[in-house]
Short mmCIF file of C-alpha atoms in Angstrom, two decimals:
data_model
loop_
_atom_site.label_atom_id
_atom_site.label_comp_id
_atom_site.label_asym_id
_atom_site.label_seq_id
_atom_site.Cartn_x
_atom_site.Cartn_y
_atom_site.Cartn_z
CA MET A 1 87.59 60.40 79.81
CA THR A 2 90.43 61.19 78.18
CA LEU A 3 93.24 62.14 80.50
CA GLY A 4 93.29 65.48 81.90
CA THR A 5 89.26 65.08 82.37
CA ARG A 6 88.62 62.54 84.63
CA ARG A 7 87.34 64.54 88.44
CA SER A 8 90.56 63.20 90.32
CA ASP A 9 92.66 64.92 87.56
CA ILE A 10 90.83 68.17 87.89
CA SER A 11 91.15 68.07 91.90
CA HIS A 12 94.93 66.94 91.32
CA PHE A 13 95.45 70.55 89.24
CA GLN A 14 93.35 72.62 91.65
CA CYS A 15 95.79 71.34 94.28
CA GLN A 16 98.72 72.56 92.40
CA MET A 17 97.68 75.16 91.76
CA LEU A 18 96.51 76.13 95.32
CA GLN A 19 99.92 74.97 95.95
CA SER A 20 101.47 77.36 92.97
CA ILE A 21 99.59 79.95 94.45
CA ILE A 22 100.78 79.77 98.33
CA LYS A 23 104.41 78.79 96.88
CA ASN A 24 104.39 81.71 95.13
CA ILE A 25 103.04 84.67 96.78
CA TRP A 26 101.37 83.18 100.38
CA ILE A 27 104.61 82.89 101.80
CA PRO A 28 106.66 85.67 100.19
CA MET A 29 104.33 88.16 101.12
CA LYS A 30 102.89 86.53 104.41
CA PRO A 31 104.29 89.15 106.66
CA TYR A 32 102.94 92.22 103.98
CA TYR A 33 98.76 90.94 103.79
CA THR A 34 99.38 90.04 108.17
CA GLN A 35 101.07 92.97 109.86
CA VAL A 36 101.86 96.01 107.18
CA TYR A 37 98.57 95.71 105.59
CA GLN A 38 96.41 94.91 108.23
CA GLU A 39 94.90 99.05 107.89
CA ILE A 40 94.47 98.57 104.33
CA TRP A 41 92.23 95.33 104.97
CA ILE A 42 89.87 97.60 107.02
CA GLY A 43 89.51 100.45 104.18
CA MET A 44 89.05 97.76 102.46
CA GLY A 45 86.24 96.71 104.41
CA LEU A 46 84.75 99.64 104.74
CA MET A 47 84.84 100.21 100.71
CA GLY A 48 82.99 97.65 101.00
CA PHE A 49 80.36 98.44 102.90
CA ILE A 50 79.67 101.34 101.44
CA VAL A 51 79.51 98.75 97.32
CA TYR A 52 76.70 97.29 99.53
CA LYS A 53 74.85 100.38 100.71
CA ILE A 54 75.39 102.13 96.77
CA ARG A 55 73.73 98.59 94.95
CA ALA A 56 71.10 98.29 97.77
CA ALA A 57 70.18 101.31 97.53
CA ASP A 58 70.08 101.24 93.42
CA LYS A 59 68.10 97.73 93.44
CA ARG A 60 65.43 99.67 96.37
CA SER A 61 65.21 102.59 93.52
CA LYS A 62 64.56 100.06 90.91
CA ALA A 63 62.00 98.04 92.33
CA LEU A 64 60.80 100.90 93.61
CA LYS A 65 60.54 102.74 90.58
CA ALA A 66 58.89 99.21 87.88
CA SER A 67 56.64 97.98 91.22
CA ALA A 68 54.71 101.92 90.76
CA PRO A 69 55.65 103.40 87.20
CA ALA A 70 55.41 107.26 87.20
CA PRO A 71 52.20 107.81 85.32
CA GLY A 72 53.09 110.43 81.70
CA HIS A 73 54.25 113.79 82.89
CA HIS A 74 53.06 116.65 80.59
CA MET B 1 84.32 103.31 64.37
CA ASN B 2 83.00 104.55 67.85
CA GLU B 3 78.98 105.52 67.37
CA SER B 4 78.93 108.01 70.33
CA LEU B 5 80.73 110.18 72.43
CA PHE B 6 80.45 107.44 75.86
CA THR B 7 81.44 104.32 73.58
CA PRO B 8 84.99 104.45 74.32
CA PHE B 9 84.40 104.65 78.16
CA ILE B 10 81.81 101.69 78.55
CA THR B 11 82.82 98.73 80.70
CA PRO B 12 84.17 95.60 78.19
CA THR B 13 82.25 92.78 77.39
CA VAL B 14 82.95 89.68 75.41
CA LEU B 15 80.27 88.31 74.02
CA GLY B 16 78.33 89.51 77.01
CA LEU B 17 80.75 88.43 79.94
CA PRO B 18 82.60 91.16 81.82
CA ALA B 19 86.01 91.52 80.34
CA ALA B 20 86.73 94.38 82.40
CA VAL B 21 88.38 91.83 85.14
CA LEU B 22 91.33 91.61 82.30
CA VAL B 23 91.83 94.69 81.38
CA ILE B 24 92.84 95.53 84.06
CA LEU B 25 95.33 92.34 85.21
CA PHE B 26 96.63 92.65 81.31
CA PRO B 27 99.58 95.68 82.42
CA PRO B 28 101.27 93.72 84.57
CA LEU B 29 102.09 90.60 81.96
CA LEU B 30 103.87 93.70 79.61
CA ILE B 31 106.17 94.56 83.14
CA PRO B 32 108.85 91.00 83.38
CA THR B 33 109.85 89.70 86.10
CA SER B 34 113.68 87.62 86.40
CA LYS B 35 115.37 85.14 88.42
CA HIS B 36 118.81 86.26 87.31
CA PHE B 37 120.90 88.12 88.92
CA ILE B 38 122.35 89.68 86.09
CA ASN B 39 119.44 90.64 83.78
CA ASN B 40 118.57 91.61 80.31
CA ARG B 41 118.35 95.38 79.02
CA LEU B 42 114.82 95.67 79.36
CA ILE B 43 115.08 94.12 82.87
CA ILE B 44 117.42 96.41 83.79
CA ILE B 45 115.60 99.34 83.00
CA GLN B 46 113.08 98.71 84.26
CA GLN B 47 114.74 97.72 87.74
CA TRP B 48 116.28 101.40 87.75
CA LEU B 49 113.06 102.83 87.14
CA ILE B 50 111.76 101.10 90.29
CA ARG B 51 114.61 101.82 91.78
CA LEU B 52 114.45 105.45 91.17
CA ILE B 53 110.49 105.65 91.93
CA LEU B 54 111.31 104.07 95.33
CA LYS B 55 114.02 106.63 96.75
CA GLN B 56 111.50 109.34 95.07
CA MET B 57 109.32 108.34 97.22
CA MET B 58 110.29 106.86 99.82
CA THR B 59 113.25 108.96 101.69
CA THR B 60 110.96 111.09 103.86
CA HIS B 61 109.55 108.05 105.65
CA ASN B 62 110.36 106.60 108.50
CA ALA B 63 110.77 102.81 108.88
CA LYS B 64 107.04 102.79 109.43
CA GLY B 65 105.93 104.19 106.84
CA ARG B 66 108.74 102.22 104.55
CA THR B 67 106.48 99.57 105.40
CA TRP B 68 104.38 100.49 102.15
CA SER B 69 107.15 100.88 99.49
CA LEU B 70 105.86 97.54 98.13
CA MET B 71 101.93 99.31 97.97
CA LEU B 72 102.98 102.96 96.64
CA THR B 73 105.77 101.79 93.80
CA SER B 74 102.80 98.82 93.18
CA LEU B 75 100.04 101.61 92.94
CA ILE B 76 102.48 104.41 90.39
CA ILE B 77 103.46 101.40 87.85
CA PHE B 78 99.64 100.18 87.86
CA ILE B 79 98.61 103.86 87.01
CA ALA B 80 100.99 104.89 84.62
CA SER B 81 101.41 101.59 82.66
CA THR B 82 96.98 102.03 82.62
CA ASN B 83 97.20 105.55 81.70
CA LEU B 84 99.59 104.93 78.78
CA LEU B 85 97.81 101.78 77.57
CA GLY B 86 95.40 103.80 77.43
CA LEU B 87 96.13 106.14 74.67
CA LEU B 88 95.95 103.79 72.14
CA PRO B 89 93.19 104.19 70.00
CA TYR B 90 90.63 102.23 70.47
CA SER B 91 91.50 100.82 74.16
CA PHE B 92 89.66 101.18 77.45
CA THR B 93 91.14 102.61 80.03
CA PRO B 94 89.75 101.38 83.39
CA THR B 95 91.23 104.53 85.37
CA THR B 96 88.47 106.44 83.36
CA GLN B 97 85.71 104.83 85.34
CA LEU B 98 85.42 106.36 89.27
CA SER B 99 84.18 103.40 90.53
CA MET B 100 88.37 101.67 89.71
CA ASN B 101 89.15 104.93 91.44
CA LEU B 102 87.23 105.11 94.71
CA ALA B 103 88.11 101.35 94.98
CA MET B 104 91.63 102.68 94.96
CA ALA B 105 91.31 105.46 97.04
CA ILE B 106 89.47 104.81 99.21
CA PRO B 107 91.50 101.87 100.90
CA LEU B 108 94.22 103.59 101.42
CA TRP B 109 93.10 106.72 102.98
CA ALA B 110 90.71 104.92 105.45
CA SER B 111 94.16 102.65 106.29
CA THR B 112 96.46 105.92 106.07
CA VAL B 113 93.85 107.65 108.95
CA ALA B 114 93.08 103.27 111.25
CA MET B 115 97.04 103.79 111.05
CA GLY B 116 96.89 107.14 112.45
CA LEU B 117 94.28 106.90 114.96
CA ARG B 118 95.29 103.14 115.81
CA PHE B 119 99.06 104.72 116.45
CA LYS B 120 99.32 108.27 117.38
CA ALA B 121 95.63 109.07 118.11
CA LYS B 122 96.22 112.53 120.24
CA ILE B 123 99.01 113.96 117.33
CA THR B 124 95.93 112.65 114.48
CA LEU B 125 93.51 114.11 115.78
CA THR B 126 95.69 117.61 116.94
CA HIS B 127 95.94 117.78 113.51
CA LEU B 128 92.21 119.06 112.69
CA LEU B 129 92.66 122.23 114.12
CA PRO B 130 95.58 124.03 112.53
CA GLN B 131 98.59 126.12 115.25
CA GLY B 132 98.24 129.44 116.55
CA THR B 133 93.97 129.23 115.49
CA PRO B 134 92.25 131.70 117.01
CA THR B 135 90.18 130.30 119.95
CA PRO B 136 86.51 132.12 118.49
CA LEU B 137 87.27 130.19 115.41
CA ILE B 138 88.06 126.77 116.60
CA PRO B 139 84.88 124.95 116.39
CA MET B 140 84.52 126.03 112.60
CA LEU B 141 88.22 125.26 111.88
CA ILE B 142 87.58 121.64 113.72
CA ILE B 143 84.15 121.42 111.13
CA ILE B 144 86.20 122.22 108.50
CA GLU B 145 89.34 120.06 108.62
CA THR B 146 86.79 117.18 109.34
CA VAL B 147 85.49 117.53 105.98
CA SER B 148 88.66 118.68 103.95
CA LEU B 149 89.73 115.16 105.85
CA PHE B 150 86.78 112.81 104.56
CA ILE B 151 87.13 114.60 101.34
CA GLN B 152 90.36 114.12 100.50
CA PRO B 153 89.63 110.49 99.42
CA LEU B 154 86.73 111.86 96.76
CA ALA B 155 89.50 114.30 95.65
CA LEU B 156 91.93 111.68 94.80
CA ALA B 157 89.65 109.74 92.54
CA VAL B 158 87.63 113.14 91.05
CA ARG B 159 91.09 113.89 90.21
CA LEU B 160 92.65 111.53 88.19
CA THR B 161 88.81 110.24 86.70
CA ALA B 162 88.55 113.57 85.73
CA ASN B 163 92.03 114.41 84.06
CA ILE B 164 91.86 111.25 81.98
CA THR B 165 88.58 111.36 80.89
CA ALA B 166 89.07 114.99 79.99
CA GLY B 167 92.01 114.27 78.25
CA HIS B 168 90.55 111.39 75.78
CA LEU B 169 87.14 112.87 75.46
CA LEU B 170 89.13 115.86 74.52
CA MET B 171 91.57 113.77 71.82
CA TYR B 172 88.65 112.41 70.42
CA LEU B 173 86.85 115.56 69.05
CA ILE B 174 89.81 116.79 68.02
CA GLY B 175 89.94 113.81 65.84
CA SER B 176 86.87 113.60 64.21
CA SER B 177 86.55 117.50 63.67
CA ALA B 178 90.19 116.45 61.55
CA LEU B 179 88.59 113.84 60.30
CA ALA B 180 85.13 115.65 59.89
CA MET B 181 86.85 118.88 57.91
CA LEU B 182 89.20 116.96 55.82
CA ALA B 183 86.56 117.23 52.80
CA ILE B 184 86.16 120.35 52.76
CA ASN B 185 89.28 123.01 54.24
CA LEU B 186 92.19 120.51 54.00
CA PRO B 187 94.99 123.75 55.85
CA LEU B 188 92.72 123.66 59.01
CA THR B 189 93.07 120.34 59.11
CA LEU B 190 96.03 120.16 58.98
CA ILE B 191 96.19 122.92 62.04
CA THR B 192 93.70 120.42 63.83
CA LEU B 193 96.13 117.10 63.52
CA THR B 194 98.54 119.72 64.55
CA ILE B 195 96.88 120.39 67.98
CA LEU B 196 96.14 116.78 68.45
CA THR B 197 99.58 116.06 67.99
CA LEU B 198 100.39 118.59 70.56
CA LEU B 199 97.20 116.73 72.63
CA THR B 200 98.81 113.22 72.40
CA ILE B 201 102.06 114.50 74.48
CA LEU B 202 100.25 116.67 76.58
CA GLU B 203 97.81 113.88 77.24
CA THR B 204 100.88 111.38 77.92
CA ALA B 205 102.92 113.92 80.46
CA ILE B 206 99.54 113.96 82.01
CA ALA B 207 98.95 109.58 82.24
CA LEU B 208 102.53 110.28 84.38
CA ILE B 209 102.46 112.82 85.94
CA GLN B 210 98.42 111.98 87.51
CA ALA B 211 99.98 108.89 88.09
CA TYR B 212 102.68 109.94 90.50
CA VAL B 213 100.43 113.02 92.04
CA PHE B 214 98.05 109.86 93.31
CA THR B 215 100.79 108.24 95.00
CA LEU B 216 101.88 111.12 96.27
CA LEU B 217 99.43 112.54 97.59
CA VAL B 218 98.85 109.04 99.65
CA SER B 219 102.29 108.95 100.57
CA LEU B 220 101.50 112.01 101.58
CA TYR B 221 98.55 111.00 103.85
CA LEU B 222 101.12 107.86 105.14
CA HIS B 223 103.77 110.67 106.32
CA ASP B 224 101.56 113.00 108.34
CA ASN B 225 99.53 110.05 110.13
CA SER B 226 102.63 107.48 110.69
#
């Protein structure tokens, strides 16, 4: 196989990417993510819950419409 | 040529794959970062602008509120750059989508309320009743204030969506009418094109103002709760 496409190469690049992410993003932003933005994570959880509820309701209504097609209205 | 009035607002796809995330991640690429102490003019202008925004926005906050400086500065720069890029023809503006604006407004508002309830619970709850309220009106006013509290994220999101969407629609309609009238009545077309030019200038101002208003309101909610 050519260099850069072997499984060990791919996982090596993924490790490098993970290291780069940790060094450039996680380490400078750690005090923000762990202390300052605690309430924002709560807000994001609330938003995720709302998104889940809307998606579930949409799926339910679509399933209902598909299972019981309405007769033609006059 | 766009087929219908809704085409500018359809979430972009590339060969069937959603490209919305790429469109949202694009504006930061236009803002260069620098590791040097002394930079070129472009980066100096950018840093001056960010310092101006920071000073303007964060002077009224206490130490706790100032920990949000990064968040609020990023927010205003993101919304402003996204709105301004959306004024280009045939571009997609993520802030025309209510889902996107709700996704920005709800976490930020909820976090200010959570912060208020966590650190100053009694003061946050007393905000639900304005000072000097006559006693018979107290229950009704508490209900009204609670409703107005829960409407805040909706208002934030819908304000931004409606302003940007309406502006884009207006520009599209006036541009289409100018094009349609070109073969029929030239003086009227010139008047319509003048209106379109003025509207474009107005839309540029609205793009910046809406970003400022969104961030200012979030900053206000933070100030009330920190």
